[in-house]
Short mmCIF file of C-alpha atoms in Angstrom, two decimals:
data_model
loop_
_atom_site.label_atom_id
_atom_site.label_comp_id
_atom_site.label_asym_id
_atom_site.label_seq_id
_atom_site.Cartn_x
_atom_site.Cartn_y
_atom_site.Cartn_z
CA MET A 1 -53.51 -23.98 -20.77
CA LYS A 2 -52.52 -26.01 -17.54
CA ASN A 3 -50.00 -28.26 -19.37
CA TYR A 4 -48.27 -25.11 -20.90
CA ILE A 5 -47.81 -23.64 -17.48
CA LYS A 6 -46.49 -26.79 -16.19
CA TYR A 7 -43.99 -27.05 -19.20
CA ILE A 8 -43.15 -23.65 -18.28
CA LEU A 9 -42.50 -24.25 -14.62
CA LEU A 10 -40.76 -27.33 -15.50
CA ILE A 11 -37.91 -25.51 -17.87
CA VAL A 12 -37.72 -22.76 -14.97
CA CYS A 13 -36.88 -25.22 -12.32
CA VAL A 14 -34.42 -27.14 -14.92
CA LEU A 15 -32.78 -23.58 -15.57
CA THR A 16 -32.59 -22.93 -11.88
CA ALA A 17 -30.91 -26.15 -10.78
CA THR A 18 -28.39 -25.68 -13.40
CA ALA A 19 -27.43 -22.54 -12.59
CA CYS A 20 -27.07 -23.25 -9.07
CA GLN A 21 -24.99 -26.60 -9.74
CA LYS A 22 -22.69 -24.07 -11.89
CA TYR A 23 -22.72 -21.32 -8.76
CA VAL A 24 -21.33 -23.92 -6.17
CA ASP A 25 -18.85 -25.31 -8.80
CA ILE A 26 -17.15 -22.04 -8.96
CA LYS A 27 -13.60 -22.19 -7.40
CA LYS A 28 -13.19 -20.55 -4.07
CA SER A 29 -10.66 -18.34 -5.88
CA GLY A 30 -9.30 -17.44 -8.97
CA SER A 31 -5.84 -17.90 -7.76
CA GLN A 32 -6.58 -21.74 -7.16
CA SER A 33 -7.14 -22.56 -10.74
CA PHE A 34 -3.57 -21.26 -11.73
CA ILE A 35 -1.62 -23.20 -8.85
CA GLU A 36 -0.21 -26.18 -10.87
CA THR A 37 3.61 -25.64 -10.38
CA THR A 38 6.27 -24.41 -8.03
CA LYS A 39 6.62 -21.41 -10.60
CA ASP A 40 2.79 -20.56 -10.09
CA CYS A 41 3.72 -20.60 -6.21
CA GLN A 42 6.49 -18.40 -6.51
CA LEU A 43 4.77 -15.99 -8.61
CA ILE A 44 2.20 -15.58 -5.89
CA LEU A 45 4.51 -15.27 -3.48
CA ASP A 46 6.29 -12.65 -5.04
CA ASN A 47 3.28 -10.44 -5.45
CA TYR A 48 4.50 -7.23 -4.22
CA ASP A 49 1.39 -5.54 -4.01
CA LEU A 50 -0.28 -8.35 -2.10
CA PHE A 51 2.62 -9.27 0.61
CA ASN A 52 4.83 -6.11 0.67
CA ILE A 53 2.37 -3.28 1.45
CA ASN A 54 -1.05 -2.78 2.99
CA TYR A 55 -0.20 -3.88 6.67
CA PRO A 56 -1.99 -2.28 9.80
CA ILE A 57 -0.65 1.17 10.20
CA ASP A 58 -3.16 2.14 13.36
CA GLY A 59 -0.44 1.10 15.99
CA GLU A 60 2.29 3.32 14.52
CA ILE A 61 -0.12 6.25 14.17
CA ALA A 62 -0.75 6.17 17.74
CA ALA A 63 3.10 5.34 18.91
CA ASP A 64 5.15 8.01 20.27
CA ASP A 65 8.07 7.83 18.55
CA TYR A 66 7.10 11.28 16.27
CA TYR A 67 4.77 13.96 16.84
CA LEU A 68 2.71 16.46 14.56
CA ASP A 69 2.43 20.13 14.99
CA ASP A 70 -0.65 22.12 15.01
CA ASN A 71 -0.64 23.23 11.61
CA ARG A 72 -0.36 19.54 10.49
CA TYR A 73 -2.67 18.02 13.01
CA ASN A 74 -5.47 20.63 12.06
CA SER A 75 -5.00 20.28 8.18
CA ASP A 76 -7.44 18.36 5.96
CA ALA A 77 -4.42 16.00 5.16
CA ILE A 78 -5.10 14.21 8.46
CA THR A 79 -8.75 12.22 8.69
CA LEU A 80 -10.63 12.36 11.74
CA GLU A 81 -10.03 8.67 12.26
CA ASP A 82 -6.22 8.91 12.26
CA LYS A 83 -6.62 12.29 14.82
CA ALA A 84 -8.70 9.66 17.25
CA LEU A 85 -5.93 7.31 17.07
CA TYR A 86 -2.97 9.73 17.24
CA THR A 87 -4.66 11.01 20.48
CA TRP A 88 -5.71 7.83 21.58
CA GLN A 89 -9.50 8.69 22.00
CA PRO A 90 -11.34 5.84 23.80
CA ASN A 91 -13.72 5.77 20.62
CA ALA A 92 -11.07 5.68 18.07
CA ILE A 93 -12.10 2.91 15.55
CA ARG A 94 -11.73 2.51 11.74
CA ALA A 95 -15.36 2.79 9.89
CA ALA A 96 -13.84 0.37 7.28
CA SER A 97 -12.09 -3.17 7.92
CA THR A 98 -9.19 -2.78 5.14
CA GLN A 99 -6.39 -3.34 7.41
CA TRP A 100 -8.07 -6.22 8.98
CA VAL A 101 -9.15 -7.80 5.49
CA ALA A 102 -5.94 -6.85 3.34
CA SER A 103 -3.84 -9.02 6.21
CA TYR A 104 -6.19 -12.08 6.00
CA ASN A 105 -6.01 -11.96 2.23
CA LYS A 106 -2.16 -12.27 2.79
CA ILE A 107 -2.95 -15.64 5.13
CA TYR A 108 -5.20 -16.94 2.77
CA HIS A 109 -2.92 -16.83 -0.44
CA CYS A 110 -0.37 -18.19 1.95
CA ASN A 111 -2.38 -21.21 2.71
CA LEU A 112 -3.38 -21.59 -1.04
CA VAL A 113 0.43 -22.00 -1.80
CA LEU A 114 1.25 -24.48 0.99
CA GLU A 115 -1.74 -26.54 0.04
CA ALA A 116 -0.80 -26.49 -3.39
CA LEU A 117 2.81 -27.37 -2.65
CA GLU A 118 1.63 -30.63 -0.64
CA LYS A 119 0.08 -31.56 -3.84
CA ILE A 120 2.73 -30.88 -6.45
CA LYS A 121 6.09 -31.70 -3.48
CA ASP A 122 7.40 -34.51 -5.83
CA THR A 123 7.33 -32.26 -8.94
CA ASP A 124 10.50 -30.09 -8.25
CA GLN A 125 13.58 -30.41 -6.33
CA PRO A 126 13.36 -30.74 -2.76
CA ALA A 127 15.28 -27.50 -2.22
CA VAL A 128 12.62 -25.41 -4.24
CA ILE A 129 9.89 -27.17 -2.35
CA ASN A 130 11.32 -26.22 1.27
CA ASN A 131 12.00 -22.69 0.18
CA LEU A 132 8.56 -22.15 -0.92
CA GLN A 133 7.00 -23.59 1.75
CA GLY A 134 9.35 -21.58 4.19
CA SER A 135 8.17 -18.57 2.11
CA ALA A 136 4.53 -18.94 2.82
CA LEU A 137 5.13 -19.66 6.49
CA PHE A 138 7.20 -16.80 6.91
CA LEU A 139 4.73 -14.42 5.28
CA ARG A 140 1.72 -15.94 6.99
CA ALA A 141 3.74 -15.26 10.33
CA TYR A 142 4.47 -11.94 9.07
CA ALA A 143 0.88 -10.82 8.26
CA LEU A 144 -0.30 -12.38 11.54
CA TRP A 145 1.98 -10.19 13.80
CA PRO A 146 1.13 -6.54 12.86
CA LEU A 147 -2.77 -7.75 13.63
CA ALA A 148 -1.63 -8.96 16.98
CA GLN A 149 -0.19 -5.83 18.02
CA VAL A 150 -3.48 -3.67 16.90
CA TYR A 151 -6.37 -6.02 17.69
CA ILE A 152 -5.79 -8.06 21.02
CA LYS A 153 -4.10 -7.25 24.28
CA PRO A 154 -0.45 -7.64 24.74
CA TYR A 155 1.14 -11.05 25.52
CA GLY A 156 1.60 -11.41 29.42
CA ALA A 157 1.06 -13.53 32.46
CA ALA A 158 -2.33 -11.77 33.11
CA THR A 159 -3.52 -11.71 29.43
CA MET A 160 -2.68 -15.45 27.86
CA GLN A 161 -6.21 -16.85 28.04
CA GLU A 162 -7.75 -13.43 26.86
CA PRO A 163 -9.32 -13.57 23.21
CA GLY A 164 -6.69 -13.84 20.43
CA LEU A 165 -6.90 -13.59 16.80
CA PRO A 166 -8.48 -16.25 14.15
CA ILE A 167 -5.60 -18.60 13.14
CA HIS A 168 -6.62 -19.75 9.77
CA LYS A 169 -4.44 -22.63 8.50
CA ARG A 170 -6.55 -23.52 5.72
CA SER A 171 -7.64 -21.85 2.39
CA ASP A 172 -11.37 -22.92 2.83
CA ILE A 173 -13.29 -19.65 3.05
CA ASN A 174 -15.97 -21.61 5.07
CA ASP A 175 -13.42 -22.63 7.96
CA VAL A 176 -14.05 -21.02 10.96
CA PRO A 177 -11.53 -21.39 13.46
CA GLY A 178 -12.91 -18.99 16.21
CA ARG A 179 -10.48 -16.36 18.06
CA GLY A 180 -8.61 -18.81 20.04
CA THR A 181 -6.39 -17.17 22.92
CA VAL A 182 -3.37 -14.64 23.12
CA LYS A 183 -1.31 -17.42 23.92
CA GLU A 184 -2.23 -19.55 20.79
CA THR A 185 -1.67 -16.31 18.51
CA TYR A 186 1.89 -15.70 19.43
CA ASP A 187 2.47 -19.56 19.62
CA ALA A 188 1.07 -19.82 15.73
CA ILE A 189 3.36 -16.69 14.79
CA VAL A 190 6.63 -18.31 16.45
CA ASP A 191 5.68 -21.92 15.09
CA ASP A 192 5.26 -20.79 11.34
CA LEU A 193 8.53 -18.33 11.64
CA THR A 194 10.62 -21.65 13.23
CA ARG A 195 9.65 -23.61 10.43
CA ALA A 196 10.20 -21.33 8.05
CA ALA A 197 13.61 -20.88 9.37
CA GLY A 198 14.05 -24.60 8.85
CA LEU A 199 13.19 -24.50 5.54
CA LEU A 200 14.27 -21.16 3.91
CA ASN A 201 17.52 -20.34 2.01
CA ASN A 202 19.98 -18.44 3.98
CA THR A 203 20.06 -15.44 1.60
CA SER A 204 17.57 -14.24 -1.21
CA SER A 205 18.31 -13.84 -4.76
CA ILE A 206 15.67 -10.80 -4.53
CA SER A 207 15.65 -8.72 -1.64
CA SER A 208 11.78 -8.74 -1.50
CA ARG A 209 11.63 -12.44 -0.99
CA PRO A 210 12.33 -14.09 2.63
CA ASN A 211 15.18 -15.92 3.88
CA LYS A 212 16.63 -17.82 6.98
CA ALA A 213 18.30 -15.08 8.50
CA ALA A 214 15.09 -12.63 8.25
CA ALA A 215 12.96 -15.61 9.84
CA LEU A 216 15.45 -16.00 12.96
CA ALA A 217 15.53 -12.24 13.07
CA HIS A 218 11.64 -11.73 12.60
CA ALA A 219 11.15 -14.67 15.62
CA ARG A 220 13.53 -12.72 18.09
CA PRO A 221 11.08 -9.91 19.08
CA ARG A 222 8.11 -12.44 19.05
CA LEU A 223 10.01 -14.54 21.66
CA PHE A 224 11.20 -11.84 23.58
CA VAL A 225 7.63 -10.57 24.01
CA ASP A 226 6.55 -14.08 25.48
CA GLY A 227 9.73 -14.37 27.63
CA ARG A 228 11.69 -16.93 26.03
CA LEU A 229 14.90 -14.94 26.43
CA SER A 230 17.14 -17.93 26.02
CA GLN A 231 15.59 -18.89 22.63
CA CYS A 232 15.61 -15.31 21.65
CA LEU A 233 19.55 -15.03 21.94
CA ILE A 234 20.05 -18.20 20.11
CA ARG A 235 18.14 -16.93 17.29
CA CYS A 236 20.07 -13.79 17.48
CA ARG A 237 23.09 -15.71 16.98
CA CYS A 238 21.93 -18.13 14.25
CA SER A 239 20.38 -15.18 12.28
CA ALA A 240 24.02 -13.15 12.28
CA GLU A 241 25.30 -16.78 11.04
CA ALA A 242 22.97 -17.30 8.19
CA GLN A 243 23.96 -13.74 6.92
CA LYS A 244 27.61 -14.97 6.53
CA ARG A 245 26.31 -17.99 4.67
CA PRO A 246 25.88 -18.55 0.87
CA ALA A 247 22.61 -19.65 0.11
#
């Protein structure tokens, strides 16, 4: 009887060990198993539902460039959370973290593409690789900017060392970069946009894809925010010139 129990325990241990090994061997993301070519990278970056919707809207809800009349404000169409944000209530906060998670999901996929491109950069034309890298950098900055407007303090001399956003530059889900500072957050945004502008084509064949003019234009308000006005003016001129030139 004792030997029988030992055999049962041995079988259970073997099965458990095998299951654990299979679990840890699972890829971090299903997307990773498909990124083998530049076409795969482009397909990820062309995911409209991933990169073109679901950005943080709470800053716009709390903005003063529109108003709701009493009937609209008191209707069931406006949630209690939205009402609290609209009226700047001190306790206004979302119960769900959808906007935060959606933005970092975009950043995660940008990092996946950038890492994949490093591995396959010799398999296609440099112009193709550059444009894809520039697109991923642009979209990573584009996802970080609205988060900065909602979740950290405004950029300024008195706030530069205040807590900023986590700056994820790796796809490893176990990577925990910490919050950093306000200055580091804006530096990361401007750095990605500057690098993107140097890699992207002047124009896009599809309107939802980034290009050099968009990267330069997108960098302007970021540079204006942190006081780099001379660089801001340069980006304005370069953006206008890029729109005139062919790809």
